[in-house]
mmCIF file of C-alpha atoms in Angstrom:
data_model
loop_
_atom_site.group_PDB
_atom_site.id
_atom_site.type_symbol
_atom_site.label_atom_id
_atom_site.label_comp_id
_atom_site.label_asym_id
_atom_site.label_seq_id
_atom_site.Cartn_x
_atom_site.Cartn_y
_atom_site.Cartn_z
ATOM 1 C CA MET A 1 9.536 29.999 -25.133
ATOM 2 C CA LYS A 2 12.113 29.352 -23.106
ATOM 3 C CA ARG A 3 9.877 29.620 -19.565
ATOM 4 C CA ALA A 4 7.461 26.880 -21.455
ATOM 5 C CA LYS A 5 10.072 24.327 -21.842
ATOM 6 C CA TYR A 6 11.157 24.789 -17.797
ATOM 7 C CA LEU A 7 7.502 24.355 -17.314
ATOM 8 C CA THR A 8 7.719 21.737 -18.997
ATOM 9 C CA VAL A 9 10.216 19.592 -17.827
ATOM 10 C CA LEU A 10 9.041 20.296 -14.249
ATOM 11 C CA PHE A 11 5.680 19.529 -15.556
ATOM 12 C CA VAL A 12 7.663 15.920 -16.178
ATOM 13 C CA GLY A 13 9.214 15.244 -14.305
ATOM 14 C CA THR A 14 6.578 15.747 -11.852
ATOM 15 C CA LEU A 15 4.008 13.682 -13.779
ATOM 16 C CA VAL A 16 6.419 10.605 -13.681
ATOM 17 C CA TYR A 17 6.472 11.356 -9.663
ATOM 18 C CA VAL A 18 2.670 11.204 -8.991
ATOM 19 C CA ILE A 19 2.683 8.193 -11.403
ATOM 20 C CA MET A 20 5.192 6.023 -9.459
ATOM 21 C CA SER A 21 3.869 6.702 -6.433
ATOM 22 C CA LEU A 22 -0.114 5.921 -7.099
ATOM 23 C CA GLY A 23 1.124 2.769 -8.737
ATOM 24 C CA PHE A 24 3.802 1.495 -6.983
ATOM 25 C CA GLY A 25 4.481 4.087 -3.807
ATOM 26 C CA GLN A 26 3.715 2.845 -0.219
ATOM 27 C CA ASN A 27 0.562 4.588 -0.644
ATOM 28 C CA SER A 28 -1.022 3.680 -3.574
ATOM 29 C CA LEU A 29 -3.296 1.725 -4.694
ATOM 30 C CA ARG A 30 -2.350 -1.203 -4.881
ATOM 31 C CA CYS A 31 -1.234 -1.105 -1.232
ATOM 32 C CA TYR A 32 -4.723 -0.448 -0.827
ATOM 33 C CA SER A 33 -6.328 -2.742 -2.250
ATOM 34 C CA LYS A 34 -4.113 -5.325 -0.688
ATOM 35 C CA MET A 35 -4.654 -4.124 3.296
ATOM 36 C CA GLU A 36 -8.709 -4.272 2.031
ATOM 37 C CA GLU A 37 -8.477 -8.124 2.319
ATOM 38 C CA GLN A 38 -6.472 -7.963 5.160
ATOM 39 C CA LYS A 39 -9.001 -6.178 6.639
ATOM 40 C CA ARG A 40 -11.798 -8.284 5.222
ATOM 41 C CA ILE A 41 -9.833 -11.644 6.336
ATOM 42 C CA VAL A 42 -9.826 -9.613 9.783
ATOM 43 C CA SER A 43 -12.873 -9.112 10.286
ATOM 44 C CA LYS A 44 -14.154 -12.159 8.701
ATOM 45 C CA GLN A 45 -11.953 -14.122 11.712
ATOM 46 C CA LYS A 46 -13.264 -11.659 14.293
ATOM 47 C CA ALA A 47 -16.749 -12.295 13.691
ATOM 48 C CA GLU A 48 -16.119 -16.434 13.713
ATOM 49 C CA ILE A 49 -13.927 -15.886 17.404
ATOM 50 C CA GLN A 50 -17.173 -13.396 18.071
ATOM 51 C CA SER A 51 -20.218 -16.406 17.822
ATOM 52 C CA ILE A 52 -17.839 -19.239 20.140
ATOM 53 C CA ASN A 53 -17.535 -16.493 22.054
ATOM 54 C CA THR A 54 -21.098 -16.144 22.632
ATOM 55 C CA GLU A 55 -21.621 -20.111 22.309
ATOM 56 C CA LEU A 56 -19.398 -20.646 25.444
ATOM 57 C CA SER A 57 -21.148 -17.908 27.167
ATOM 58 C CA LEU A 58 -24.163 -18.913 27.031
ATOM 59 C CA GLU A 59 -22.694 -22.436 27.738
ATOM 60 C CA LEU A 60 -20.873 -21.061 31.179
ATOM 61 C CA SER A 61 -24.336 -19.100 31.565
ATOM 62 C CA ALA A 62 -26.447 -23.017 32.075
ATOM 63 C CA LEU A 63 -23.648 -24.445 33.730
ATOM 64 C CA LYS A 64 -23.646 -21.777 36.113
ATOM 65 C CA ASN A 65 -27.900 -21.470 36.454
ATOM 66 C CA ASP A 66 -29.468 -24.472 35.246
ATOM 67 C CA LYS A 67 -29.282 -27.983 37.252
ATOM 68 C CA ALA A 68 -30.376 -30.049 34.597
ATOM 69 C CA VAL A 69 -27.367 -29.374 32.265
ATOM 70 C CA ILE A 70 -25.190 -29.616 35.429
ATOM 71 C CA ALA A 71 -26.797 -32.940 35.803
ATOM 72 C CA ALA A 72 -26.360 -33.834 32.099
ATOM 73 C CA TYR A 73 -22.448 -32.816 32.389
ATOM 74 C CA ALA A 74 -21.976 -34.808 35.225
ATOM 75 C CA ARG A 75 -23.579 -38.137 33.709
ATOM 76 C CA LYS A 76 -21.103 -37.630 30.982
ATOM 77 C CA MET A 77 -17.860 -37.618 32.812
ATOM 78 C CA ASP A 78 -19.652 -40.866 34.628
ATOM 79 C CA TYR A 79 -20.685 -39.107 37.687
ATOM 80 C CA VAL A 80 -24.212 -40.474 39.205
ATOM 81 C CA SER A 81 -26.795 -39.026 41.513
ATOM 82 C CA ASP A 82 -27.731 -40.582 44.892
ATOM 83 C CA GLY A 83 -30.334 -43.101 43.856
ATOM 84 C CA GLU A 84 -28.791 -44.272 40.706
ATOM 85 C CA GLN A 85 -27.421 -47.130 39.869
ATOM 86 C CA LEU A 86 -23.779 -47.101 36.838
ATOM 87 C CA VAL A 87 -23.662 -49.855 34.617
ATOM 88 C CA LYS A 88 -20.663 -49.536 32.485
ATOM 89 C CA ILE A 89 -20.784 -50.488 29.353
ATOM 90 C CA THR A 90 -17.575 -51.839 27.575
ATOM 91 C CA GLY A 91 -16.660 -51.068 23.859
ATOM 92 C CA LEU A 92 -17.906 -47.662 24.237
ATOM 93 C CA LYS A 93 -15.149 -45.222 23.988
ATOM 94 C CA PRO A 94 -14.570 -42.626 27.256
ATOM 95 C CA TYR A 95 -16.154 -39.351 26.953
ATOM 96 C CA GLN A 96 -13.803 -36.526 24.990
ATOM 97 C CA ASN A 97 -13.975 -32.845 25.758
ATOM 98 C CA ALA A 98 -16.113 -30.739 23.269
ATOM 99 C CA LEU A 99 -13.042 -28.850 21.567
ATOM 100 C CA TYR A 100 -13.748 -25.773 20.231
ATOM 101 C CA ASP A 101 -12.039 -24.321 16.655
ATOM 102 C CA THR A 102 -10.756 -21.175 17.120
ATOM 103 C CA GLY A 103 -9.789 -20.449 13.637
ATOM 104 C CA THR A 104 -6.436 -19.592 12.072
ATOM 105 C CA VAL A 105 -3.541 -17.009 13.473
ATOM 106 C CA VAL A 106 -3.979 -14.080 10.629
ATOM 107 C CA ARG A 107 -0.675 -12.297 10.542
ATOM 108 C CA HIS A 108 -0.162 -8.750 9.217
ATOM 109 C CA GLU A 109 1.370 -9.106 5.852
ATOM 110 C CA GLU A 110 3.428 -5.798 4.668
ATOM 111 C CA PRO A 111 2.228 -4.655 1.457
ATOM 112 C CA ASP A 112 5.467 -4.305 -1.236
ATOM 113 C CA TYR A 113 6.165 -1.017 -2.250
ATOM 114 C CA VAL A 114 8.707 1.430 -4.158
ATOM 115 C CA SER A 115 10.267 3.721 -1.827
ATOM 116 C CA GLU A 116 9.455 7.307 -1.359
ATOM 117 C CA LYS A 117 13.256 8.011 -2.394
ATOM 118 C CA LEU A 118 13.494 6.333 -5.837
ATOM 119 C CA CYS A 119 9.744 7.715 -6.483
ATOM 120 C CA LYS A 120 11.293 11.094 -6.275
ATOM 121 C CA MET A 121 14.574 9.974 -7.948
ATOM 122 C CA CYS A 122 12.738 8.646 -10.562
ATOM 123 C CA GLY A 123 10.632 11.972 -11.654
ATOM 124 C CA LEU A 124 14.110 13.674 -11.285
ATOM 125 C CA CYS A 125 15.262 12.197 -14.153
ATOM 126 C CA ALA A 126 12.427 11.937 -16.174
ATOM 127 C CA ALA A 127 13.013 16.031 -15.893
ATOM 128 C CA LEU A 128 17.100 16.036 -16.038
ATOM 129 C CA LEU A 129 16.284 13.767 -19.804
ATOM 130 C CA VAL A 130 13.259 15.830 -21.219
ATOM 131 C CA LEU A 131 15.679 18.229 -20.102
ATOM 132 C CA LEU A 132 18.595 16.871 -22.000
ATOM 133 C CA LEU A 133 16.202 16.835 -25.253
ATOM 134 C CA MET A 134 15.370 19.767 -25.507
ATOM 135 C CA LEU A 135 19.145 21.211 -25.347
ATOM 136 C CA ILE A 136 19.578 18.407 -27.698
ATOM 137 C CA PHE A 137 17.027 20.106 -30.309
ATOM 138 C CA ASP A 138 18.334 23.238 -29.853
ATOM 139 C CA PHE A 139 21.342 22.887 -30.228
ATOM 140 C CA LYS A 140 20.118 21.237 -33.427
ATOM 141 C CA LYS A 141 17.854 23.748 -34.522
ATOM 142 C CA GLY A 142 20.446 26.363 -33.708
ATOM 143 C CA TYR A 143 18.812 28.198 -31.517
ATOM 144 C CA LEU A 144 21.317 27.310 -29.348
ATOM 145 C CA SER A 145 25.496 27.209 -29.540
ATOM 146 C CA PHE A 146 28.143 26.695 -27.297
ATOM 147 C CA SER A 147 30.508 28.948 -29.328
ATOM 148 C CA ARG A 148 30.741 32.403 -28.844
ATOM 149 C CA GLN A 149 30.308 34.545 -31.745
ATOM 150 C CA LYS A 150 30.826 38.011 -30.956
ATOM 151 C CA LYS A 151 28.581 40.734 -33.018
ATOM 152 C CA GLU A 152 29.395 43.696 -34.122
ATOM 153 C CA PHE A 153 26.310 46.720 -33.007
ATOM 154 C CA VAL A 154 27.175 50.158 -34.316
ATOM 155 C CA THR A 155 26.658 52.517 -31.476
ATOM 156 C CA GLY A 156 25.678 56.382 -32.265
ATOM 157 C CA ILE A 157 25.985 57.903 -35.962
ATOM 158 C CA PRO A 158 27.875 56.142 -38.555
ATOM 159 C CA VAL A 159 30.545 58.091 -40.206
ATOM 160 C CA TYR A 160 31.262 57.744 -44.004
ATOM 161 C CA ASN A 161 34.718 58.266 -45.788
ATOM 162 C CA LEU A 162 33.716 59.678 -49.072
ATOM 163 C CA PRO A 163 34.723 61.937 -50.916
ATOM 164 C CA GLN A 164 33.713 65.955 -51.266
ATOM 165 C CA VAL A 165 32.466 66.453 -54.443
#
C-alpha cells in the first residue's frame, strides 16, 4: 500500500506539470493558436505583395518593350513627339506618379507563456501537498506515529515459574 501512495504522489505531480505545460507553457495550445493567427496574417500580406510584384513586373516589361505604352507614359509626363503640338489647358491637376500600397508592416509578436521552470515547480508543489495530505491522513488513522514505542517480542521457549506438584 505504501508504494501505491508514493506512485499516487508522483502521478499527481506529473499530471499538474503536464496540464500546466499544455495549457500555459511555451509549447501550449494557446501559443500554438496565436502563432497560427500570425502565420495567417503573414501569408495574406505575402499574397498581396506578390500580386503587386506581378503588376509591377508586367508594367516594367511593357515599358521596356511596347512603344505604345512608352508613348502613353511620355504624354502623361507632358512630352510630345515630332509633329505633335502641345496645347496647355489651365485648371487641370498635373500628372502624379501612381503610388502602390505595399501594405502594413507585420511584426512578430512573442506569445505570452508561463516558463517551464514555473510549470515544474507547480508540479513539485502539488506532489508535496498530496504527500503531506496522505501523511496527515495516516497519522489521524493511527497508521503512522511519531512516538517510539518499544514492542516486546518473546523469543525462544517461554519458561514459566510454576510450582511443582
